XYZ file of N, CA and C in Angstrom:
198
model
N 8.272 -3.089 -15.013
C 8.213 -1.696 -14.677
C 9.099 -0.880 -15.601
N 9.683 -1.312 -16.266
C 11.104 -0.748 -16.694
C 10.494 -0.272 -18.159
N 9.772 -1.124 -18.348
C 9.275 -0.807 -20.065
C 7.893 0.459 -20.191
N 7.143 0.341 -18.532
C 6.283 1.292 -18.292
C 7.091 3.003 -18.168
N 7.718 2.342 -16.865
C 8.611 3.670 -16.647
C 9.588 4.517 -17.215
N 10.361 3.379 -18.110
C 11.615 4.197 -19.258
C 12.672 3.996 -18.443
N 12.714 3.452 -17.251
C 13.906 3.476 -16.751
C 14.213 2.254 -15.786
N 15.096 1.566 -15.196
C 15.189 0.840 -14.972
C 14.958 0.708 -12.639
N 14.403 0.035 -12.524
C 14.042 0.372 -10.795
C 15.751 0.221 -10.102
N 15.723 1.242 -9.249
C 17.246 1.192 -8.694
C 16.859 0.498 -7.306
N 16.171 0.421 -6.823
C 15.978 -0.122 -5.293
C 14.324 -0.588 -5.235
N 14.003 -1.274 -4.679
C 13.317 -1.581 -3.995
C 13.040 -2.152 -2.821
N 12.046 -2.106 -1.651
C 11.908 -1.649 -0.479
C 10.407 -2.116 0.064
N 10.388 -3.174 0.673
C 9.624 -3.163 1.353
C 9.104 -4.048 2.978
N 8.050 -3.395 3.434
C 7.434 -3.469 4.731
C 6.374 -4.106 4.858
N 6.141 -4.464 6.393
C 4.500 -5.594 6.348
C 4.102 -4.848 7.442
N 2.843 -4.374 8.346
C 2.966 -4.134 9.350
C 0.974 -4.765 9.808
N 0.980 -4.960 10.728
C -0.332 -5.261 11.066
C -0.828 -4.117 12.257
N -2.276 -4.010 11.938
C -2.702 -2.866 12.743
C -4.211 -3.047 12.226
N -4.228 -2.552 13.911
C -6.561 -2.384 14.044
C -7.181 -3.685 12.825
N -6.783 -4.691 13.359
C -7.526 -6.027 12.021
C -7.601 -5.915 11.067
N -6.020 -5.402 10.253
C -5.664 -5.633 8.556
C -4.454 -5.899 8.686
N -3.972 -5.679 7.621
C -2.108 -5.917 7.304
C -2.359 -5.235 6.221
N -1.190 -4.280 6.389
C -0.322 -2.881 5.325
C 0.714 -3.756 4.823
N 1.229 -4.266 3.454
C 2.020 -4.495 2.962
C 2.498 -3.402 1.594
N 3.248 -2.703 2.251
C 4.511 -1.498 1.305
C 5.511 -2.060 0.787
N 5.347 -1.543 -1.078
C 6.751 -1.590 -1.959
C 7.004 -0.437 -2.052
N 8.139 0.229 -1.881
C 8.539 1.518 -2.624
C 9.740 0.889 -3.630
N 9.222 1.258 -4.919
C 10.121 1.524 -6.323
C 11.052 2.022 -6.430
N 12.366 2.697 -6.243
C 12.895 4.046 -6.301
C 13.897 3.538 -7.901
N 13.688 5.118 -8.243
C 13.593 4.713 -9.706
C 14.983 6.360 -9.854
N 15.948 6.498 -10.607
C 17.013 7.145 -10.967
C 16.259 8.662 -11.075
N 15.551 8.664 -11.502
C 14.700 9.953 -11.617
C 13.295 9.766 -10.605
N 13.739 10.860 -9.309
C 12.969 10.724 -8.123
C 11.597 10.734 -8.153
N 11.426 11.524 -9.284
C 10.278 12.149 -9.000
C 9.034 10.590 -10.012
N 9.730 9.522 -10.293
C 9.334 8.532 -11.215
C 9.073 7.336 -9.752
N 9.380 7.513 -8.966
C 9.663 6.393 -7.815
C 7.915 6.119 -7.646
N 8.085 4.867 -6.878
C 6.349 4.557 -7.052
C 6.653 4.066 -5.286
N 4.539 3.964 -4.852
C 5.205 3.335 -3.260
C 3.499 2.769 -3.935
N 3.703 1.622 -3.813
C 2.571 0.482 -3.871
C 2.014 0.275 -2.358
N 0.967 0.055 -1.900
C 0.360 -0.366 -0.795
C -1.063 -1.191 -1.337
N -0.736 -2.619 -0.406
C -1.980 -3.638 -0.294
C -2.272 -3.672 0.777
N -3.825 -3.574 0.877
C -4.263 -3.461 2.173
C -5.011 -4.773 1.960
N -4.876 -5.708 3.276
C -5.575 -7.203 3.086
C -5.999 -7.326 4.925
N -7.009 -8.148 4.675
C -8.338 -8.515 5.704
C -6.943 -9.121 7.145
N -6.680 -8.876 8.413
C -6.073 -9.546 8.830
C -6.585 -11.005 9.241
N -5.866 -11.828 10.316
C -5.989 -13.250 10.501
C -6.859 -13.238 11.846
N -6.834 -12.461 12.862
C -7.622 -12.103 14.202
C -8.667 -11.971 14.651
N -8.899 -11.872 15.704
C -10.890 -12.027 15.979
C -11.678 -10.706 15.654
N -10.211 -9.430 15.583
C -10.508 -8.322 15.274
C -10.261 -7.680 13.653
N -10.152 -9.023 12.854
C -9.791 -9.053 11.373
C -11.550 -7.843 10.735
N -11.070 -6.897 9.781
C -11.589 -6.278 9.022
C -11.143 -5.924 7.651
N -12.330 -5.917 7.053
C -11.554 -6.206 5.402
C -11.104 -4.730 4.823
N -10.503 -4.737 3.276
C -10.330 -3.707 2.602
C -11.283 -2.625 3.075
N -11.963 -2.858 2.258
C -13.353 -2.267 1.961
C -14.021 -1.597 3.262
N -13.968 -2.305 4.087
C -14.197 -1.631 5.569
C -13.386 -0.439 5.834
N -12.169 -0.931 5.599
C -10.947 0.072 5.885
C -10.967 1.057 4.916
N -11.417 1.538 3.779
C -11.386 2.406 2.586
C -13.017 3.115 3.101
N -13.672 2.524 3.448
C -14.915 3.255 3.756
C -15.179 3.900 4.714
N -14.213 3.535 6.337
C -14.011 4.023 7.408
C -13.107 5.277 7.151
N -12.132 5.464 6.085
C -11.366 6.187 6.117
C -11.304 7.374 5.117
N -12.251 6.551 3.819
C -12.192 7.855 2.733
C -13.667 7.812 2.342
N -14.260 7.286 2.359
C -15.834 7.535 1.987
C -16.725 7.636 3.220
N -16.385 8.061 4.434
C -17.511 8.420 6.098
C -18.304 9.489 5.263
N -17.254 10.715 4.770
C -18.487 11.754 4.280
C -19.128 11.581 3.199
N -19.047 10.507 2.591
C -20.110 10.503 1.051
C -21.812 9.990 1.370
């Protein structure tokens, strides 16, 4: 990141959380100059009987009106 960004990552930070049959796994970057900070999110299929994939979840949520 350091050679992308120009600067070196001061913290990083992250979370797992499971919800409605996926798992949210969050990095936030935080980088000396704020406005350079990054927040990564993987969205993956959960393990449950109520498991639903990416793609489900990106289509339920940002493509209903296309």
């Amino acid at each position: 990141m350091q050679s992308v960004m120009g600067e070196t990552v001061r913290e990083a930070k992250t979370e797992r959380q499971t919800a409605e049959g996926f798992v949210i796994s969050h990095c936030y970057f935080s980088f000396p100059t704020a406005s350079n900070s990054i927040i990564l999110r993987l969205i993956q299929a959960g393990s449950g009987e109520d498991r639903r994939s990416p793609r489900q979840v990106w289509q339920e949520t940002f493509a209903r009106d296309l």
